[in-house]
Coordinates of C-alpha atoms and ligand atoms in Angstrom, one line a residue:
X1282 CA -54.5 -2.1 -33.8
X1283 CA -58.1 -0.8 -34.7
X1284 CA -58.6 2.8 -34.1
X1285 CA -61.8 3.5 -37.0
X1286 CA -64.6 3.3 -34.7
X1287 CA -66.9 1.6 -37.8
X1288 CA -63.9 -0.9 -37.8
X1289 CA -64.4 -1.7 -34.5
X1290 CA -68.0 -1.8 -35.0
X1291 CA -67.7 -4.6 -37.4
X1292 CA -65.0 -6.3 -35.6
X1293 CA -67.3 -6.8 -32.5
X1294 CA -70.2 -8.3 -34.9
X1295 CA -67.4 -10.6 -36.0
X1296 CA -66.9 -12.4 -33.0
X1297 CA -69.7 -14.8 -33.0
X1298 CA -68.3 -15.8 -36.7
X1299 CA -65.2 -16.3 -35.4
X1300 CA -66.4 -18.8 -32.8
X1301 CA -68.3 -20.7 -35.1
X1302 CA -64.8 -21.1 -36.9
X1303 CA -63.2 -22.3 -33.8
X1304 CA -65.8 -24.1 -32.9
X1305 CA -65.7 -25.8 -36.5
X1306 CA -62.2 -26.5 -36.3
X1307 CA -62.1 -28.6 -33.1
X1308 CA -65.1 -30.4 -35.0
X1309 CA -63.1 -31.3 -37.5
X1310 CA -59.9 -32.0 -35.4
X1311 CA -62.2 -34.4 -34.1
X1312 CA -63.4 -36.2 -36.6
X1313 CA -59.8 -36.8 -37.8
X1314 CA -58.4 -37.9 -34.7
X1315 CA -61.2 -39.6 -31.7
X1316 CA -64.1 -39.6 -33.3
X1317 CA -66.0 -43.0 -33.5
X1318 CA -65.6 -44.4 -37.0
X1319 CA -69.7 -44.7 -37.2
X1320 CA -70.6 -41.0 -36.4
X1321 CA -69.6 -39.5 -39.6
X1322 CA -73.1 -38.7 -41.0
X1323 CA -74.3 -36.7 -37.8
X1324 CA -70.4 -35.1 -37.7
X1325 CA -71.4 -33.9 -41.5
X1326 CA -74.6 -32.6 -40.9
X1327 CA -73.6 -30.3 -37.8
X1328 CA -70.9 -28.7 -39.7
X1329 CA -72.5 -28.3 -42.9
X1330 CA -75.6 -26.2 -40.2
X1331 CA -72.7 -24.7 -39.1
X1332 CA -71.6 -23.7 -42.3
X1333 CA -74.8 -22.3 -43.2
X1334 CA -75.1 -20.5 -39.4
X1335 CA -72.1 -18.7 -40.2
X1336 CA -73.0 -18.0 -44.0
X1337 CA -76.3 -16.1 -42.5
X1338 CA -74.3 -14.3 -39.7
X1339 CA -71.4 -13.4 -42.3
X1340 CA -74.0 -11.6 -45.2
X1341 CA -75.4 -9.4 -42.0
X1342 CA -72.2 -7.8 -41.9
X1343 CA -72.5 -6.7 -45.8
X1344 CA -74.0 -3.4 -45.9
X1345 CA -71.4 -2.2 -43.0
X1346 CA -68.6 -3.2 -44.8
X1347 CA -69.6 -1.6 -47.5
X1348 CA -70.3 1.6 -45.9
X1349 CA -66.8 1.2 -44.4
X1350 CA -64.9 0.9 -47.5
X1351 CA -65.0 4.8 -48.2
X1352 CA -63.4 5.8 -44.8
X1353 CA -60.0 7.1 -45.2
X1354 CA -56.6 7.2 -43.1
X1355 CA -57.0 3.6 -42.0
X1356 CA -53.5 1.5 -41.1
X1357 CA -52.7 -1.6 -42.8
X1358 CA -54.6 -4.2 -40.0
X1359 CA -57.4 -1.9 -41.0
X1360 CA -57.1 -2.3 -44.9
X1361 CA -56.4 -5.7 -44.6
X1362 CA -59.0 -6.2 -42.1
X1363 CA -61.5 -4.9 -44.5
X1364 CA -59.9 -7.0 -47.3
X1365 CA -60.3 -10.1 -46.3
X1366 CA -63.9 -9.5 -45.2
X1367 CA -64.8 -7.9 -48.7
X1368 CA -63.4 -11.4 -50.2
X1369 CA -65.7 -13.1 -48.1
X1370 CA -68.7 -11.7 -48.8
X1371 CA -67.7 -11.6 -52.6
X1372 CA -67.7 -15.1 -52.8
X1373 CA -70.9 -15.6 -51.0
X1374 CA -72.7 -12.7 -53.2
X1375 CA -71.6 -14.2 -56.1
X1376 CA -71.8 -17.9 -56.2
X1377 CA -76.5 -19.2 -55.9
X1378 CA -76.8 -20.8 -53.1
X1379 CA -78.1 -23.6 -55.1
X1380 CA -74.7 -23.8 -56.6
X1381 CA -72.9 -24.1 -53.5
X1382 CA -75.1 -26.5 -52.2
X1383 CA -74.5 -28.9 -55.6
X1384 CA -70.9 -28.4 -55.3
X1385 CA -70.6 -29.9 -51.5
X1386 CA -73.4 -32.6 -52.5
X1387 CA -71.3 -34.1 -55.4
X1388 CA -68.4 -33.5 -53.3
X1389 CA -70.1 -35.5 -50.3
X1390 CA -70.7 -38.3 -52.6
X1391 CA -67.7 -38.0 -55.3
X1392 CA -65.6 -38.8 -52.3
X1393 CA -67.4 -41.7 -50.8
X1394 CA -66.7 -43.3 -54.4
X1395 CA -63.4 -41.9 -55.0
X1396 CA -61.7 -44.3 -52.2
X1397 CA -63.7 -47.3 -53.6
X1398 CA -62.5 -46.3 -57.3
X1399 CA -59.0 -45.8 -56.1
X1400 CA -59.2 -49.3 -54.2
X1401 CA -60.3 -51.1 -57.4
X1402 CA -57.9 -48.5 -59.6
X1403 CA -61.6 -48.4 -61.4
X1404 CA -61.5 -44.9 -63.4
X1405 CA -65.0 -45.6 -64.9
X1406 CA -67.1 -45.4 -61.2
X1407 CA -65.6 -42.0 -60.7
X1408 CA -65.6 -40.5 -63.9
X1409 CA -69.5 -39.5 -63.6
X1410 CA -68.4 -37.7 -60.4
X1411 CA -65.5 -35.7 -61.9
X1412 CA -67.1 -34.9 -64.8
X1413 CA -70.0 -33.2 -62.6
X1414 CA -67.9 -31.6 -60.4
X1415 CA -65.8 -29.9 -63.2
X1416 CA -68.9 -29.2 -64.6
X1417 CA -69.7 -26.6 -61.3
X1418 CA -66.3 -25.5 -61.1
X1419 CA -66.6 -24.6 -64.7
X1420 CA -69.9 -22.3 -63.4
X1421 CA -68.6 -21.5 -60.3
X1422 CA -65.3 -19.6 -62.3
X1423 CA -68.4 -17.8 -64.4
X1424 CA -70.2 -16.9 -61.4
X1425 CA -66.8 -15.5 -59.5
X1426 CA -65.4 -13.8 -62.7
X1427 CA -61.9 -13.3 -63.9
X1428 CA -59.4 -12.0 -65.9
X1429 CA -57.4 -13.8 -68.3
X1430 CA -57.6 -17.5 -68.1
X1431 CA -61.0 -19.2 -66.1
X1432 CA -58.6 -20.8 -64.0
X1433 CA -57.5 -17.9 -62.6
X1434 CA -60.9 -17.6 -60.2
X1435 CA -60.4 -20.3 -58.7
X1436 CA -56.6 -20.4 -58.2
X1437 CA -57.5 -17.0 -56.4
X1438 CA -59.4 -18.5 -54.2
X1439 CA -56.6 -20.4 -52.5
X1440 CA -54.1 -18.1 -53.4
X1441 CA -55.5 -14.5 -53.5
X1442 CA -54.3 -12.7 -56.8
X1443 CA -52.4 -15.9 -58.1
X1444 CA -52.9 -16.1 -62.1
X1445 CA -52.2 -18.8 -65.1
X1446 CA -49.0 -16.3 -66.1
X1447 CA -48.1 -16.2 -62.4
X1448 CA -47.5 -20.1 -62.4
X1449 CA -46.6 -20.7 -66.0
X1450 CA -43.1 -18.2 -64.9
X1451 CA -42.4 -20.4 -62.2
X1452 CA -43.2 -23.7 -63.8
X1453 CA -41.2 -23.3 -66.8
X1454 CA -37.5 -22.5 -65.5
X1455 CA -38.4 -24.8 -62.4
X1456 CA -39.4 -27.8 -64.7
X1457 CA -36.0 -27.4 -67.2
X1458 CA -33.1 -26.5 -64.2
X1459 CA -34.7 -29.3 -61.7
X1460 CA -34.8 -31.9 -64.5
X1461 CA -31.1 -31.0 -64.7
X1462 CA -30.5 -31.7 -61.5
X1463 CA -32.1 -34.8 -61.4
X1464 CA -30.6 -36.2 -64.0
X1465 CA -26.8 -35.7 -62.5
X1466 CA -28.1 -36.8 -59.2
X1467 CA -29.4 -39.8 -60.4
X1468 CA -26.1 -40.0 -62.6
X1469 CA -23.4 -39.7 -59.6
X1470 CA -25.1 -42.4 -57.0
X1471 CA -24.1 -39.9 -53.9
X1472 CA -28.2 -39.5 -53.0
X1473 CA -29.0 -43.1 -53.7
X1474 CA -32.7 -43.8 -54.8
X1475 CA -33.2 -46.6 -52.3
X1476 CA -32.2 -46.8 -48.6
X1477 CA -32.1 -50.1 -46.3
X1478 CA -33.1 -47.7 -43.8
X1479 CA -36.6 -47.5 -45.7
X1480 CA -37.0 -50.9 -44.7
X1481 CA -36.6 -51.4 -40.8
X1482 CA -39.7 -51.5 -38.7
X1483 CA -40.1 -49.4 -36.0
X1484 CA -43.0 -49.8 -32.9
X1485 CA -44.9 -46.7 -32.4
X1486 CA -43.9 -45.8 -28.5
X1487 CA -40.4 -45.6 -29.7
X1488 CA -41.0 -43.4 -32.8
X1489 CA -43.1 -41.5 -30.9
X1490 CA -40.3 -40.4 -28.7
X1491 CA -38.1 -39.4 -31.9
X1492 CA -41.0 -37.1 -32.5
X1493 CA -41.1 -35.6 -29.3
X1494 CA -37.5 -34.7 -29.6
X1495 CA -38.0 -33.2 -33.0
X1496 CA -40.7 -30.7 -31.1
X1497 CA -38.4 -29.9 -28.2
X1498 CA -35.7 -29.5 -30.5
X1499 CA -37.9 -26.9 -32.5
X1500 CA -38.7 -25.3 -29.0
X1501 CA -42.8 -25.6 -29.2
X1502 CA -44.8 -24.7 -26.8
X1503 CA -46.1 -26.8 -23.9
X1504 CA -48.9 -25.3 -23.1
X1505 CA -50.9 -24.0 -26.0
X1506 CA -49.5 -26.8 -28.6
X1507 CA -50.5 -30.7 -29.0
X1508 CA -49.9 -33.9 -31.2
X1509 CA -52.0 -36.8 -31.8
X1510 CA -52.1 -38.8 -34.4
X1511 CA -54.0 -39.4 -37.8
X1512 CA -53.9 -41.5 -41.4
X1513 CA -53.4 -38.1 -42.7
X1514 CA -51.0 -35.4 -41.1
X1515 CA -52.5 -31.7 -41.1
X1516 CA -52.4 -28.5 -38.6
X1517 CA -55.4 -26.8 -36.9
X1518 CA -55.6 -23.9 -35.3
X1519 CA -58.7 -23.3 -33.0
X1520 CA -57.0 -20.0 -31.7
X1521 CA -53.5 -18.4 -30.8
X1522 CA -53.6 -20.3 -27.8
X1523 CA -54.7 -23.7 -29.1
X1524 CA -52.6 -25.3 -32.0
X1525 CA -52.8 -29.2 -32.8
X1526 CA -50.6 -30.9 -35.3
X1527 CA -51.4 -34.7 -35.7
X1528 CA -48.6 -37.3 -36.9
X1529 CA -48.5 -40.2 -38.7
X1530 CA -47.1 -44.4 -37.8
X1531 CA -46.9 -46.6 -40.8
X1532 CA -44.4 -49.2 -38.7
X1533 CA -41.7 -48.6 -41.4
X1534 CA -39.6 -46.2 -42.9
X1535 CA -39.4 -43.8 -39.8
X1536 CA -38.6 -41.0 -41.8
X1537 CA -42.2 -40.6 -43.4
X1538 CA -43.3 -39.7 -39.6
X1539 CA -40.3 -37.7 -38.3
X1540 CA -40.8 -35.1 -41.6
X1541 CA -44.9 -35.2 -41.0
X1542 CA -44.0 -33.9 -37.5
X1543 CA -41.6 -31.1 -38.8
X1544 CA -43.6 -29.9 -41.6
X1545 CA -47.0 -29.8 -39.1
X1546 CA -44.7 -28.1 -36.9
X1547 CA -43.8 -25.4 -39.3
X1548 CA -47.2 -25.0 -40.2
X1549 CA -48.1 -24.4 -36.4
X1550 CA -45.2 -21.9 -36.0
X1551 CA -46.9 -19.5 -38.2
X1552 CA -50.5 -20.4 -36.3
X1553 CA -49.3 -19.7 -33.1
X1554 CA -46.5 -17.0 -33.8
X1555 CA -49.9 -14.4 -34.9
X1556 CA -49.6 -11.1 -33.6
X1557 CA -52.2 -11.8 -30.2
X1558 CA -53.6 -8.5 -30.8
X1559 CA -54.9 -10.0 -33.7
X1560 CA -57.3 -12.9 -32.0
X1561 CA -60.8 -13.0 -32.5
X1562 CA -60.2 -11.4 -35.7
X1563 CA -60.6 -13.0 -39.3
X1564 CA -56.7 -11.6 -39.5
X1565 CA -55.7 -14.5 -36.9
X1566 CA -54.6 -16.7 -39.5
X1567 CA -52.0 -17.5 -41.8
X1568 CA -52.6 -15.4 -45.5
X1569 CA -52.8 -18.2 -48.6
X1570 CA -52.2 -21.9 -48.6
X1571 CA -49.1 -21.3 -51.1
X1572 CA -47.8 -18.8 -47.9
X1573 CA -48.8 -21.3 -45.1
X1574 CA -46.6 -24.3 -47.2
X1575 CA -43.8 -22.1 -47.6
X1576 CA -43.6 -22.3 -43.9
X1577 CA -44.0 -25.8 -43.5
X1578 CA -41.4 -26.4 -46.3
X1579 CA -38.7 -24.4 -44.5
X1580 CA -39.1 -26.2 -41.4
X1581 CA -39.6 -29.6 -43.2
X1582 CA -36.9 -29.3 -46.1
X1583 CA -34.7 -26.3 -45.4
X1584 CA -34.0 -26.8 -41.7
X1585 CA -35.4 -30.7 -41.1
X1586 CA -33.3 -31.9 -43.9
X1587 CA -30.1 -30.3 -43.5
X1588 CA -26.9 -32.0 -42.2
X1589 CA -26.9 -30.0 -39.2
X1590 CA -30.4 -30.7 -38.2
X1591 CA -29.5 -34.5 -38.8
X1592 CA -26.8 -33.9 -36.1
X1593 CA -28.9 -32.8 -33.6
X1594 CA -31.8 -35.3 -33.8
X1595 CA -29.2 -38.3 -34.4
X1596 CA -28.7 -39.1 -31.1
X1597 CA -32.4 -39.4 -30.3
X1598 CA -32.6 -41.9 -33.5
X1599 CA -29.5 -44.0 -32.1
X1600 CA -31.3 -44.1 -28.6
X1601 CA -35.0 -44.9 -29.8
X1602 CA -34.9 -46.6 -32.8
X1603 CA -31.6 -49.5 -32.4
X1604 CA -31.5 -50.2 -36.1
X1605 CA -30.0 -47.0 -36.7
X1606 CA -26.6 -47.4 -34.7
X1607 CA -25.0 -49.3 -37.8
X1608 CA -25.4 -46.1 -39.9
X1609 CA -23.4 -42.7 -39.1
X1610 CA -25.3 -39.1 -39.7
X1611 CA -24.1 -39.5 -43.3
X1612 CA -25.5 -42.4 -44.1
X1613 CA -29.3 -41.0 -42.5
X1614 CA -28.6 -37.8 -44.0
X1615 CA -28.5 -39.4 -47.3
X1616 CA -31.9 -41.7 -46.1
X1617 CA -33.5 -38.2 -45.4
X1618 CA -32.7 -36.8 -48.7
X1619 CA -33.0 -39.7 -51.1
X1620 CA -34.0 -38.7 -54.7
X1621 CA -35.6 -40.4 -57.3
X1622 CA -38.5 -39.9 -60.2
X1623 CA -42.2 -42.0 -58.9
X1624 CA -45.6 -42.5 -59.1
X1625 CA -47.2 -40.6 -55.9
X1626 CA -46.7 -36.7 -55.2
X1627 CA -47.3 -37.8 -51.1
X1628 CA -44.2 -39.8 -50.8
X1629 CA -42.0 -37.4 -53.4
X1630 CA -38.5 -36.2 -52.6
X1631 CA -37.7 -32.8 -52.6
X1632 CA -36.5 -32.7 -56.0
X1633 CA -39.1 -34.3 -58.1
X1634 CA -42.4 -33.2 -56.1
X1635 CA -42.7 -30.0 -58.1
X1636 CA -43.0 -32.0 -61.2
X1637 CA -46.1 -33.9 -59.6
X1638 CA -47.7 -30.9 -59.2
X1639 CA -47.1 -29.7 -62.9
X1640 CA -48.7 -33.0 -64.1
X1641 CA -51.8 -31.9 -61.7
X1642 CA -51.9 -27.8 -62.6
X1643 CA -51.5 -28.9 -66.7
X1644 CA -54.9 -30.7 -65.9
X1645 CA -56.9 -28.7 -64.3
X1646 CA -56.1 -25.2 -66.3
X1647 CA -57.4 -28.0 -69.8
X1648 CA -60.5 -29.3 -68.0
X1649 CA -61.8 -26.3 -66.4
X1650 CA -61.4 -23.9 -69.6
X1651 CA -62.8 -27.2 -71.5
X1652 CA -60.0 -27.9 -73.8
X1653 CA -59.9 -31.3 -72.4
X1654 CA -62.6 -33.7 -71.6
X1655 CA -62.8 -36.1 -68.3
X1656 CA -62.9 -38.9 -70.6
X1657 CA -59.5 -38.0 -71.8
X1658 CA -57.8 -37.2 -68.4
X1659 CA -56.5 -40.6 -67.4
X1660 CA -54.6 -41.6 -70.5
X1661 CA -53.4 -37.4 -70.4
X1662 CA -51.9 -38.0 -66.8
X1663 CA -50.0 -40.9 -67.8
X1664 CA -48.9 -38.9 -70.6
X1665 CA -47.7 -36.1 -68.6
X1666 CA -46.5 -38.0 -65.8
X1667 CA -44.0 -39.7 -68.2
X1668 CA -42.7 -35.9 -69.8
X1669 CA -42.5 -34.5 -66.3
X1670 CA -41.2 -37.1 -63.8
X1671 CA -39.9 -39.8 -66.0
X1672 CA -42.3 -42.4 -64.9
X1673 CA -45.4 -44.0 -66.7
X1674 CA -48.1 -45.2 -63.9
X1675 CA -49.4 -48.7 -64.7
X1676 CA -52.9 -48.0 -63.4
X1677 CA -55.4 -45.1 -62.5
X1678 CA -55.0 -45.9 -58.6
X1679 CA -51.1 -44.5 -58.8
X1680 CA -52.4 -42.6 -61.6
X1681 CA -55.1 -40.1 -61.4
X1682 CA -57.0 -41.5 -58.7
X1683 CA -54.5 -40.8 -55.8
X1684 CA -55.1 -37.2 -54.7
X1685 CA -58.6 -36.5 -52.4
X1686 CA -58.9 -32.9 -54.0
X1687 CA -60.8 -33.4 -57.3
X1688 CA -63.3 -35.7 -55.6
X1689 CA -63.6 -33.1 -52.9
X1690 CA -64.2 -30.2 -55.4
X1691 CA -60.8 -28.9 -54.5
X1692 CA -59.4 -27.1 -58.3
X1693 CA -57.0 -24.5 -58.3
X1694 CA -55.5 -25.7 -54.8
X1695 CA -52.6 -27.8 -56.1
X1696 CA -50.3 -25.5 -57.4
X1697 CA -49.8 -23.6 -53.9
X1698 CA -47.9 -26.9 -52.8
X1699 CA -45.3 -25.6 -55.3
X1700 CA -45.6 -21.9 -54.6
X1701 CA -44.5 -22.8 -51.1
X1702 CA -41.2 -24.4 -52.0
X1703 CA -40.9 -21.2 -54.5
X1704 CA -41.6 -18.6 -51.3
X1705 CA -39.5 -21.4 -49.1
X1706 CA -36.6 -20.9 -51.1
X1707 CA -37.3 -17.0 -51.2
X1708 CA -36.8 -17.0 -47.1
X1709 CA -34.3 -19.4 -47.1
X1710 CA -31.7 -16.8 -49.5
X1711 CA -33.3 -13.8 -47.1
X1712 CA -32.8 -15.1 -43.8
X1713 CA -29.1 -15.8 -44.5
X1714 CA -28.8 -12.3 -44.5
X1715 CA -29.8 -11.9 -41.3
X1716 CA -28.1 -14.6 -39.4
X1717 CA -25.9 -17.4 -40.4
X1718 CA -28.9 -20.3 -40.6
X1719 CA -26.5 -23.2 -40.7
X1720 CA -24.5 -22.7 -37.3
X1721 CA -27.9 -21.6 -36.1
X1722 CA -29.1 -25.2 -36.4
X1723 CA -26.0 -27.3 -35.7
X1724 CA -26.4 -24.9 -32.0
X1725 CA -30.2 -25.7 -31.8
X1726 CA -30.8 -22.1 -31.8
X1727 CA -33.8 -22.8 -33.4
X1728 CA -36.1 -20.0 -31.5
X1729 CA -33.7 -17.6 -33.3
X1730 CA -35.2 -18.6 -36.5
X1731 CA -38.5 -18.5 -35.2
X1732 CA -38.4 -14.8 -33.8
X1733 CA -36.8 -13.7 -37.5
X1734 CA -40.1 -15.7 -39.4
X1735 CA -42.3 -13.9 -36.8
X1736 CA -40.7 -10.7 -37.5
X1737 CA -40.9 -11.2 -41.3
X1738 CA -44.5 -12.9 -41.9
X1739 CA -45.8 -14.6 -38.9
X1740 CA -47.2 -11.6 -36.6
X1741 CA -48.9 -9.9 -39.1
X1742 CA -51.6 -13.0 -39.9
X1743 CA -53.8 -12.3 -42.6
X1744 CA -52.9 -8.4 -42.8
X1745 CA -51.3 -8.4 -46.3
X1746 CA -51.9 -10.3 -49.6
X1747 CA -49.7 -13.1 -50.4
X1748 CA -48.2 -10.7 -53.1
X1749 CA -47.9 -7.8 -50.8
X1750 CA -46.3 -9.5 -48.6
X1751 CA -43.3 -10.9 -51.0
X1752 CA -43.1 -7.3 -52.3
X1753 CA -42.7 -5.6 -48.5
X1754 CA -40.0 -9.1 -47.2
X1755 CA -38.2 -9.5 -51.0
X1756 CA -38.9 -6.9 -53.3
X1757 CA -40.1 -9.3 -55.8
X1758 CA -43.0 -12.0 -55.9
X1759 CA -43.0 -15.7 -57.2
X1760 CA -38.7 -16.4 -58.1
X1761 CA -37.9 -19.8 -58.3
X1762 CA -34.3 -18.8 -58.6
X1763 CA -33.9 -19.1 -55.0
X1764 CA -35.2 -22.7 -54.8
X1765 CA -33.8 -23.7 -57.9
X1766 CA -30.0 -22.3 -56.5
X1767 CA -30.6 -24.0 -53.5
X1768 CA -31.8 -27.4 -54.4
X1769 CA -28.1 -27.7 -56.7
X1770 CA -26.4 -26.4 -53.8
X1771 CA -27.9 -29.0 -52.1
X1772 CA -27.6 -32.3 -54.6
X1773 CA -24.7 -31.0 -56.8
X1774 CA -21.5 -29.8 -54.5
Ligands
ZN2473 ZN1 -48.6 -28.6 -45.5

């Protein structure tokens, strides 16, 4: 894998750094899941040291990597291997300290009131917050630089290379063909907007079974994969060897938890599917959030929401859950894909969630190049939440408040949410060139997929550029003509 000797130089320095990052991840996997409610202030002061441990350790590595960028011949781990180091230390030259310290301060404290303004649907107690924090992302684009549109630094750092044009191509035919299908769906009744399915109770043990089915059924591993549970599903990955998903159990509506395991299940896939040769190396991950949700997606949406999938994990609803033996797979495959226009991007169908995120994206790019005041924002997201999806929120708690990231400093991150349905949709048309996807899943061959998404993206890790990457598997980056064709397949015939 690494043959340049100064490569393997640095790559032995990194190793420390890349426990730190393991180490931080089970920290955090922690706090999420078993952690005592009551231990959150000494939880937030060990990784913020940590944070700053691994900041020290990763600047010592700066004058080596930039001796190594002149050396010639190297192969692609190599290149990319170098890459993703050189953004790292980029970021860390360029932003003061003092800013970084002043954007996880106000991000400390904008969350803490965040949940109490969204529990009162009180706009005014955040709005100082918000208006801070866009106030340092406003700097922080300065400090990283950009071409084009401010909005573009930061973008790129979730998505590396991902620009204002990049999104505004896929946004515009996106909004205009999936407004079309909306509006027939919602027209013809065959994908009703409600369910009586949404309403049955479940108990947790029961569900919990359903959920272990959907993981056998998706063939992961026993011995290097877990599950618990938390208020908020996500994936970590403290190495190769050691992937945890976590699930969710409101009580009701079983599908909310069955989909939170699929979609954390796709997004362990890629975690655990890495090339092994790969470990201990800052290439052991997945490359971009937008790439990591495009694998989530598939699992979730593509695979976990298909007739044939609903076939196979039928039987373990009838046996688990008793409510569901008066409705046939039709009937559930129709609970699975309901579709209508409302008020929070969490609980969106497949259909209307990319408009959420348009509401979010039109936003951000105003505020952070200042065309827009924080002032303005509420009555603005109303506004736009009416042109997009069709439905005007009553208050700022299903209005603007909803979403963690702003309090959380987290601008430029929500359009990646869409950019995985778009690269979804892109391995969804190129896969069915390989192997016939639909008999795949009605024969739980799922393992098949999995080798051909290993093949295609997983081994590699970080090695390419999300854009690289979608040049080497497509030939093109970015086409929402794949979604779009598939989402009408899907709702219209
Ligand atoms: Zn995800």
């Amino acid at each position: 894998m690494f043959q340049n000797p100064l490569i393997m130089d640095i790559a032995e320095r990194y190793k420390p750094l890349w426990a730190l990052d393991s180490v931080g991840a089970l920290l955090e996997w922690d706090m999420e899941t078993y952690m005592p409610l009551g231990s959150s202030e000494p939880r937030g002061f060990t990784i913020a040291q940590m944070q700053l441990l691994r900041q020290e350790r990763m600047l010592q590595l700066t004058d080596l990597v930039s001796k190594t960028e002149k050396a010639t011949g190297l192969n692609d781990h190599e290149t990319g291997f170098l890459r993703v180091l050189k953004r790292e230390l980029d970021y860390y030259a360029k932003l003061p300290p003092k800013l970084l310290e002043d954007i996880l301060r106000t991000a400390t404290e904008g969350t803490v009131v965040w949940r109490e303004a969204r529990k009162k649907s009180d706009f005014a107690m955040f709005k100082p917050y918000l208006e801070k924090m866009v106030g340092l992302k406003r700097q922080e684009a300065e400090k990283l630089g950009y071409e084009g549109h401010p909005y573009n630094a930061l973008m790129d750092i979730y998505e590396e290379g991902l620009t204002t044009d990049d999104v505004d191509r896929v946004f515009s035919p996106l909004r205009s063909e999936l407004k079309a299908v909306l509006t027939k769906v919602l027209a013809a009744g065959k994908f009703p907007p409600n369910h009586p399915l949404e309403e049955m109770s479940y108990e947790e043990a029961s569900m919990k079974r359903v959920n272990e089915d959907a993981l056998r059924l998706l063939q992961m591993p026993q011995k290097t994969f877990r599950m618990d549970i938390s208020t908020h599903p996500f994936t970590t990955a403290m190495s190769i060897e050691d992937v945890r998903i976590t699930t969710r159990y409101e009580g009701k509506d079983f599908k909310a938890s069955l989909y939170s395991t699929v979609h954390e299940s796709g997004h362990a896939i890629y975690d655990i599917q890495v090339d092994p040769s790969l470990d201990y190396t800052p290439l052991a991950r997945g490359m971009s959030l937008g790439v990591h949700e495009s694998q989530s997606r598939f699992w979730e949406n593509f695979i976990g929401r298909s007739r044939e999938f609903v076939k196979r994990i039928y039987p373990s609803l009838k046996a688990n859950l008793p409510f569901v033996a008066k409705y046939n797979e039709d009937d559930v495959y129709r609970y699975f894909n309901s579709a209508k226009p409302s008020l929070i991007r969490v609980d969106a169908d497949e259909l209307t969630y990319n408009f959420h995120i348009m509401v979010r994206y039109e936003l951000e790019k105003r505020l952070i190049a200042d065309e827009m005041q924080v002032s303005e924002a509420p009555e603005t997201w109303k506004d736009l939440m009416e042109k997009y999806v069709g439905v005007r929120p009553a208050n700022d708690a299903e209005g603007i408040l909803q979403d963690v990231h702003w309090s959380g400093g987290m601008f430029g991150y929500f359009a990646t949410y869409s950019l995985g349905n778009v690269i979804a949709g892109m391995f969804y048309n190129r896969i069915q060139k390989d192997l016939d996807l639909k008999a795949t899943i009605a024969n739980g061959d799922l393992g098949k997929v999995k080798d051909w998404l290993r093949e295609k993206l997983h081994k590699y890790g970080a090695t390419y550029s999300p854009k690289e990457l979608q040049e080497q598997a497509f030939g093109e980056t970015y086409n929402p003509q794949w979604l779009i064709r598939y989402l009408q397949e899907k709702y219209l015939t």
